[in-house]
Amino acid sequence: ERRSCRLSQTTPKTNRRNLSLSLAVALASRVYSPSRLRRFLLAKDMGSDEDKALPLPPPVLPPNLVPEVEPIKKNTLLPMARRGTGSKGQRIPLLTNHFKVNFNNASGQFFHYSVAITYEDGRPVEAKGIGRKILDKVQQTYKTDLGSKYFAYDGEKTLFTVGPLPSNKLDFSVVLEDAPSSRNNTGNGSPNESNDADRKRSKRPNQSKKFMVEISYAAKIPMHAIAAALQGKETDSLQDAIRVLDVILRQSAARQGCLLVRQSFFHNDAQNFVPIGAGVVGVRGFHSSFRTTQGGLSLNIDTSTTMVVQPGPVVDFLLANQNVKDPYSVDWNKARRVLKNLRVKVAPSNREYKISGLSENRCKEQMFSRNSKNDMGEVVEHQTTVFEYFTEFRNIQLQYSGDFPCINVGKPKRPTYIPIEHCELVSLQRYTKSLTNLQRASLVEKSRQKPLERMTSLTTGLKNSNYNADLVLQESGVSIGSSFTHVEGRILQAPKLRVGNGEDFQPRNGRWNFNNKKLVEPTTVTRWAVVNFSARCDTNRLIPDLIRCGNMKGINVEPPYEVVFQENAQFRSAPPHIRVEKMFEQIQSKLPGKPKFLLCILAERKNSNVYGPWKKKNLAELGIVTQCIAPTARINDQYLTNVLLKINAKLGGLNSLLTMERSQAMPSVTQVPTIIVGMDVSHGSPGQSDVPSVAAVVSSRQWPLISKYRACVRTQSRKVEMIDNLFKLVPGKEEKMVDEGIFRSLLVDFYSSSQKRKPDHIIIFRDGVSESQFNQVLNIELDQMMQACKFLDEKWNPKFTVIIAQKNHHTKFFQDKGPDNVPPGTIIDSKICHPRNNDFYLCAHAGMIGTTRPTHYHVLYDEINFTTDDLQELVHSLSYVYQRSTTAISVVAPICYAHLAAAQMGTVMKFEDLSLSETSSSHGGITTPGAVPVPPMPKLNPEVASSMFFC
């Protein structure tokens, strides 16, 4: 074991003075043990020639110089390489939205420069967006000083050129007209004023600004990395070179006046705007990114949508935002919060300002000080209202502003008031708050595109972008093709499913139904009741129809308790947890004992405030299985069948299973004890800094089944993606350490439900991580799971396989000859896949609406040594075991279940947060210094903990 020493900054100056530079280097390198340091001090020449004649004093080591034992380093795991491509399935020619990149400058170099922009007095420029204007001005003014070089600027502190600039450090000064400033408004008036004071004000330097620009050399990036990528080879500098190309494309879009959102850009074109409600507009644009593939480097272009604030008159936005008919109905306190920091264009000057707030009084009553000359020529100050100033002094008629607050575009202490009808919201201002369910549904519906429509849109977008005319791209020797890339896919055969009475069948087009079929493992619904939270529902018809449909599917639905529990009208407006408590008071007073199942009817669909506290009461406190419904239309047999599928799964039954689960079709899974794990982390909505993230891990049980799962859900710090509670040692009885991590509980459940057998194969599916986090999954999450196994049994050595599933990407596939979506089961593992890593795209489901989005699977680790075909068939088959539906789903079921469990328990945590704020109580959550406490997840009742409560 290596030892090291650390010298604290609190070491006394006298001691520090005696340590030479070489000793400081030794300490900094942390390679000397205390004993070696003593020998070093005795042997080292530390003084002048006169000092050498004197005996060295005993070494004085600081008291805080302590040895530090470094942990033994483990081998870092890296994503595995591709072993080969699959061969099973029917071949199908496809097109994909990747466009070939050509390159002819392999010997060139990109030069990376740092950019610092300051005001004349040395203050750094912090205003967003102005950097590009300043650098464009530098390009125009100092073309010769720049060696006639064109550059790509990222809008902040980085600039790239093809070849070097004339000097490693260049300083420029430029002047911009109408430049934003930290002292933009002088206050106490209107920017439209035209009296003598304002004419003087207009001569001040805040109408034009001088900026100092310093460009300093930082690094070289060889272009041969791009040439190597075209041959399917990755080098260390490839990602840096690709970043330069991405910056070039972003700069090209910025110069066209686009809104830039990461690697997407959006034109200010009303044809691309679709209102989605409450003053929010969806804007359709394009995503573009360079990707390394087996076929070389390609440009991936896809349609993209973002949300912006509705441009135009401020009043129109407020009416839409608050869903009111006239300005007199506007809640101005709410308006003040919504409008703050938005930019407006003010008539008639057409200058832009940022809203800092609203006036406290109406326009007719809001006073401000104005300077003017009296008859004697003296400047005097007098008070006037904003309304009087505009209507009498400026002779501008105001139609409706007099009765409403003014827009303040100044500072809180030096306001500048503008009548509201003179203000229009600037276009392309991002809306970053979370959308409501209705807005989200509207956005999805209005942004759908069928395959041919999307292909036409992408072709037009690439043509209009005109990338090949970009001067920096030309200098770099890069050109972009205009044709979709041809790839070959394979259509995998759907797996056989088994239903009741031993019947096997083959799904067609990724779909099936239970018409004239029974469930494979139906359960009995007994000791149950119906609860109605003020919903309009005919329970007298609902109950017998549910019993009839259940019997048709083989589910024995016994008659419920005779009482239907209706919510007392006096509690309908009470807080949600009170409504739930009052309902359970009814249940406990009228039933002979605790029910096994409750059917809950809600008045609102998806956004019911009762849902969270209802789930918490049933799952955490009482251990009752519950199913919520919110019927919005006539209840038919199809609707009831879908509800029964969920009820059957929650009560321990199975609707259908893969035929291979009862056969030897896949020995690696069905003949060797195998646990299948799905992992996901759900994060709070934007703007909710105190809401923890929710980590959910589900695992299969009752091997050899791979259709039944249980879940374990925990909270962790907000926005932390890596799950940190998979292995967690805490002191137990007699100070013995015990593992209270997530993975141990799942392993114990598998053991107890699978004939006392430990899994020899562990297959992990992880959702929600980017390529930059793959190494963390392997070296943090997988390492924790391996430790959990070893802690249970030191001699136990299960084999692991780790697969990442990504839905948040922009690769799409289209049929080469036909307008329809690609068939379900289409898999692509060549040409546009990673040149080294083991990945593939799978469209398991039938895309009925819009364009099918494939799931991108990355096999990071495979100790089980699956063949390529076997692994791809397993992934495909796991899209058919989702118990909630009768269709193949777009991603494997374990990941969907993890997402459902995280979302459902997240609603419980949302209720917990509300309760916390109402009662001012505190949770004993996980905390770090200066961090927001993380409240623990309520523990599930043992009676439902192993059920598919999330289904």
PDB file of N, CA, C and O in Angstrom, residues 630-658:
ATOM      1  N   ALA A 630     -60.262   6.904 -13.955  1.00  0.00           N
ATOM      2  CA  ALA A 630     -60.897   8.211 -14.132  1.00  0.00           C
ATOM      3  C   ALA A 630     -61.633   8.182 -15.454  1.00  0.00           C
ATOM      4  O   ALA A 630     -61.184   8.762 -16.444  1.00  0.00           O
ATOM      5  N   PRO A 631     -62.772   7.478 -15.501  1.00  0.00           N
ATOM      6  CA  PRO A 631     -63.488   7.328 -16.781  1.00  0.00           C
ATOM      7  C   PRO A 631     -63.999   8.667 -17.278  1.00  0.00           C
ATOM      8  O   PRO A 631     -64.670   9.402 -16.559  1.00  0.00           O
ATOM      9  N   THR A 632     -63.618   9.009 -18.522  1.00  0.00           N
ATOM     10  CA  THR A 632     -64.060  10.281 -19.100  1.00  0.00           C
ATOM     11  C   THR A 632     -65.100  10.074 -20.193  1.00  0.00           C
ATOM     12  O   THR A 632     -65.673  11.018 -20.693  1.00  0.00           O
ATOM     13  N   ALA A 633     -65.298   8.855 -20.613  1.00  0.00           N
ATOM     14  CA  ALA A 633     -66.282   8.562 -21.653  1.00  0.00           C
ATOM     15  C   ALA A 633     -67.071   7.321 -21.227  1.00  0.00           C
ATOM     16  O   ALA A 633     -66.911   6.811 -20.117  1.00  0.00           O
ATOM     17  N   ARG A 634     -67.884   6.847 -22.133  1.00  0.00           N
ATOM     18  CA  ARG A 634     -68.691   5.668 -21.833  1.00  0.00           C
ATOM     19  C   ARG A 634     -67.774   4.464 -21.607  1.00  0.00           C
ATOM     20  O   ARG A 634     -66.858   4.201 -22.378  1.00  0.00           O
ATOM     21  N   ILE A 635     -68.013   3.754 -20.524  1.00  0.00           N
ATOM     22  CA  ILE A 635     -67.183   2.607 -20.179  1.00  0.00           C
ATOM     23  C   ILE A 635     -67.641   1.406 -20.993  1.00  0.00           C
ATOM     24  O   ILE A 635     -68.780   0.954 -20.880  1.00  0.00           O
ATOM     25  N   ASN A 636     -66.719   0.864 -21.835  1.00  0.00           N
ATOM     26  CA  ASN A 636     -67.047  -0.315 -22.642  1.00  0.00           C
ATOM     27  C   ASN A 636     -66.191  -1.500 -22.214  1.00  0.00           C
ATOM     28  O   ASN A 636     -65.349  -1.401 -21.324  1.00  0.00           O
ATOM     29  N   ASP A 637     -66.382  -2.629 -22.879  1.00  0.00           N
ATOM     30  CA  ASP A 637     -65.668  -3.847 -22.500  1.00  0.00           C
ATOM     31  C   ASP A 637     -64.153  -3.716 -22.693  1.00  0.00           C
ATOM     32  O   ASP A 637     -63.368  -4.279 -21.926  1.00  0.00           O
ATOM     33  N   GLN A 638     -63.734  -2.985 -23.741  1.00  0.00           N
ATOM     34  CA  GLN A 638     -62.299  -2.809 -23.972  1.00  0.00           C
ATOM     35  C   GLN A 638     -61.654  -2.047 -22.810  1.00  0.00           C
ATOM     36  O   GLN A 638     -60.575  -2.402 -22.333  1.00  0.00           O
ATOM     37  N   TYR A 639     -62.340  -1.011 -22.353  1.00  0.00           N
ATOM     38  CA  TYR A 639     -61.837  -0.223 -21.230  1.00  0.00           C
ATOM     39  C   TYR A 639     -61.740  -1.104 -19.977  1.00  0.00           C
ATOM     40  O   TYR A 639     -60.726  -1.109 -19.269  1.00  0.00           O
ATOM     41  N   LEU A 640     -62.769  -1.878 -19.708  1.00  0.00           N
ATOM     42  CA  LEU A 640     -62.778  -2.721 -18.513  1.00  0.00           C
ATOM     43  C   LEU A 640     -61.720  -3.820 -18.599  1.00  0.00           C
ATOM     44  O   LEU A 640     -61.104  -4.174 -17.588  1.00  0.00           O
ATOM     45  N   THR A 641     -61.488  -4.356 -19.819  1.00  0.00           N
ATOM     46  CA  THR A 641     -60.450  -5.376 -19.976  1.00  0.00           C
ATOM     47  C   THR A 641     -59.078  -4.802 -19.640  1.00  0.00           C
ATOM     48  O   THR A 641     -58.267  -5.444 -18.956  1.00  0.00           O
ATOM     49  N   ASN A 642     -58.802  -3.577 -20.094  1.00  0.00           N
ATOM     50  CA  ASN A 642     -57.523  -2.940 -19.779  1.00  0.00           C
ATOM     51  C   ASN A 642     -57.358  -2.723 -18.277  1.00  0.00           C
ATOM     52  O   ASN A 642     -56.268  -2.903 -17.726  1.00  0.00           O
ATOM     53  N   VAL A 643     -58.443  -2.358 -17.606  1.00  0.00           N
ATOM     54  CA  VAL A 643     -58.391  -2.181 -16.153  1.00  0.00           C
ATOM     55  C   VAL A 643     -58.137  -3.524 -15.471  1.00  0.00           C
ATOM     56  O   VAL A 643     -57.338  -3.631 -14.528  1.00  0.00           O
ATOM     57  N   LEU A 644     -58.790  -4.579 -15.953  1.00  0.00           N
ATOM     58  CA  LEU A 644     -58.631  -5.910 -15.352  1.00  0.00           C
ATOM     59  C   LEU A 644     -57.213  -6.449 -15.539  1.00  0.00           C
ATOM     60  O   LEU A 644     -56.703  -7.186 -14.684  1.00  0.00           O
ATOM     61  N   LEU A 645     -56.562  -6.113 -16.663  1.00  0.00           N
ATOM     62  CA  LEU A 645     -55.178  -6.540 -16.854  1.00  0.00           C
ATOM     63  C   LEU A 645     -54.288  -5.987 -15.744  1.00  0.00           C
ATOM     64  O   LEU A 645     -53.418  -6.678 -15.206  1.00  0.00           O
ATOM     65  N   LYS A 646     -54.493  -4.719 -15.379  1.00  0.00           N
ATOM     66  CA  LYS A 646     -53.698  -4.104 -14.317  1.00  0.00           C
ATOM     67  C   LYS A 646     -54.036  -4.721 -12.963  1.00  0.00           C
ATOM     68  O   LYS A 646     -53.144  -5.011 -12.157  1.00  0.00           O
ATOM     69  N   ILE A 647     -55.328  -4.929 -12.707  1.00  0.00           N
ATOM     70  CA  ILE A 647     -55.751  -5.498 -11.421  1.00  0.00           C
ATOM     71  C   ILE A 647     -55.179  -6.900 -11.244  1.00  0.00           C
ATOM     72  O   ILE A 647     -54.665  -7.255 -10.174  1.00  0.00           O
ATOM     73  N   ASN A 648     -55.247  -7.702 -12.300  1.00  0.00           N
ATOM     74  CA  ASN A 648     -54.753  -9.074 -12.213  1.00  0.00           C
ATOM     75  C   ASN A 648     -53.259  -9.101 -11.901  1.00  0.00           C
ATOM     76  O   ASN A 648     -52.794  -9.891 -11.070  1.00  0.00           O
ATOM     77  N   ALA A 649     -52.479  -8.223 -12.570  1.00  0.00           N
ATOM     78  CA  ALA A 649     -51.037  -8.185 -12.327  1.00  0.00           C
ATOM     79  C   ALA A 649     -50.733  -7.711 -10.911  1.00  0.00           C
ATOM     80  O   ALA A 649     -49.845  -8.251 -10.235  1.00  0.00           O
ATOM     81  N   LYS A 650     -51.469  -6.720 -10.424  1.00  0.00           N
ATOM     82  CA  LYS A 650     -51.217  -6.194  -9.075  1.00  0.00           C
ATOM     83  C   LYS A 650     -51.531  -7.213  -7.994  1.00  0.00           C
ATOM     84  O   LYS A 650     -50.884  -7.234  -6.937  1.00  0.00           O
ATOM     85  N   LEU A 651     -52.519  -8.067  -8.248  1.00  0.00           N
ATOM     86  CA  LEU A 651     -52.911  -9.053  -7.241  1.00  0.00           C
ATOM     87  C   LEU A 651     -52.111 -10.345  -7.346  1.00  0.00           C
ATOM     88  O   LEU A 651     -52.416 -11.319  -6.656  1.00  0.00           O
ATOM     89  N   GLY A 652     -51.090 -10.362  -8.215  1.00  0.00           N
ATOM     90  CA  GLY A 652     -50.198 -11.523  -8.269  1.00  0.00           C
ATOM     91  C   GLY A 652     -50.421 -12.438  -9.446  1.00  0.00           C
ATOM     92  O   GLY A 652     -49.726 -13.458  -9.571  1.00  0.00           O
ATOM     93  N   GLY A 653     -51.368 -12.126 -10.321  1.00  0.00           N
ATOM     94  CA  GLY A 653     -51.608 -12.961 -11.488  1.00  0.00           C
ATOM     95  C   GLY A 653     -50.695 -12.602 -12.644  1.00  0.00           C
ATOM     96  O   GLY A 653     -49.870 -11.690 -12.564  1.00  0.00           O
ATOM     97  N   LEU A 654     -50.859 -13.340 -13.750  1.00  0.00           N
ATOM     98  CA  LEU A 654     -50.131 -13.056 -14.987  1.00  0.00           C
ATOM     99  C   LEU A 654     -51.126 -13.060 -16.143  1.00  0.00           C
ATOM    100  O   LEU A 654     -51.976 -13.955 -16.224  1.00  0.00           O
ATOM    101  N   ASN A 655     -51.017 -12.076 -17.014  1.00  0.00           N
ATOM    102  CA  ASN A 655     -51.947 -12.001 -18.137  1.00  0.00           C
ATOM    103  C   ASN A 655     -51.495 -12.884 -19.300  1.00  0.00           C
ATOM    104  O   ASN A 655     -52.281 -13.597 -19.896  1.00  0.00           O
ATOM    105  N   SER A 656     -50.221 -12.779 -19.636  1.00  0.00           N
ATOM    106  CA  SER A 656     -49.638 -13.637 -20.660  1.00  0.00           C
ATOM    107  C   SER A 656     -48.161 -13.755 -20.342  1.00  0.00           C
ATOM    108  O   SER A 656     -47.613 -12.988 -19.552  1.00  0.00           O
ATOM    109  N   LEU A 657     -47.523 -14.739 -20.939  1.00  0.00           N
ATOM    110  CA  LEU A 657     -46.079 -14.875 -20.764  1.00  0.00           C
ATOM    111  C   LEU A 657     -45.467 -15.400 -22.050  1.00  0.00           C
ATOM    112  O   LEU A 657     -46.172 -15.847 -22.959  1.00  0.00           O
ATOM    113  N   LEU A 658     -44.150 -15.314 -22.136  1.00  0.00           N
ATOM    114  CA  LEU A 658     -43.446 -15.841 -23.302  1.00  0.00           C
ATOM    115  C   LEU A 658     -43.438 -17.361 -23.255  1.00  0.00           C
ATOM    116  O   LEU A 658     -43.209 -17.952 -22.195  1.00  0.00           O
TER     117      LEU A 658
END
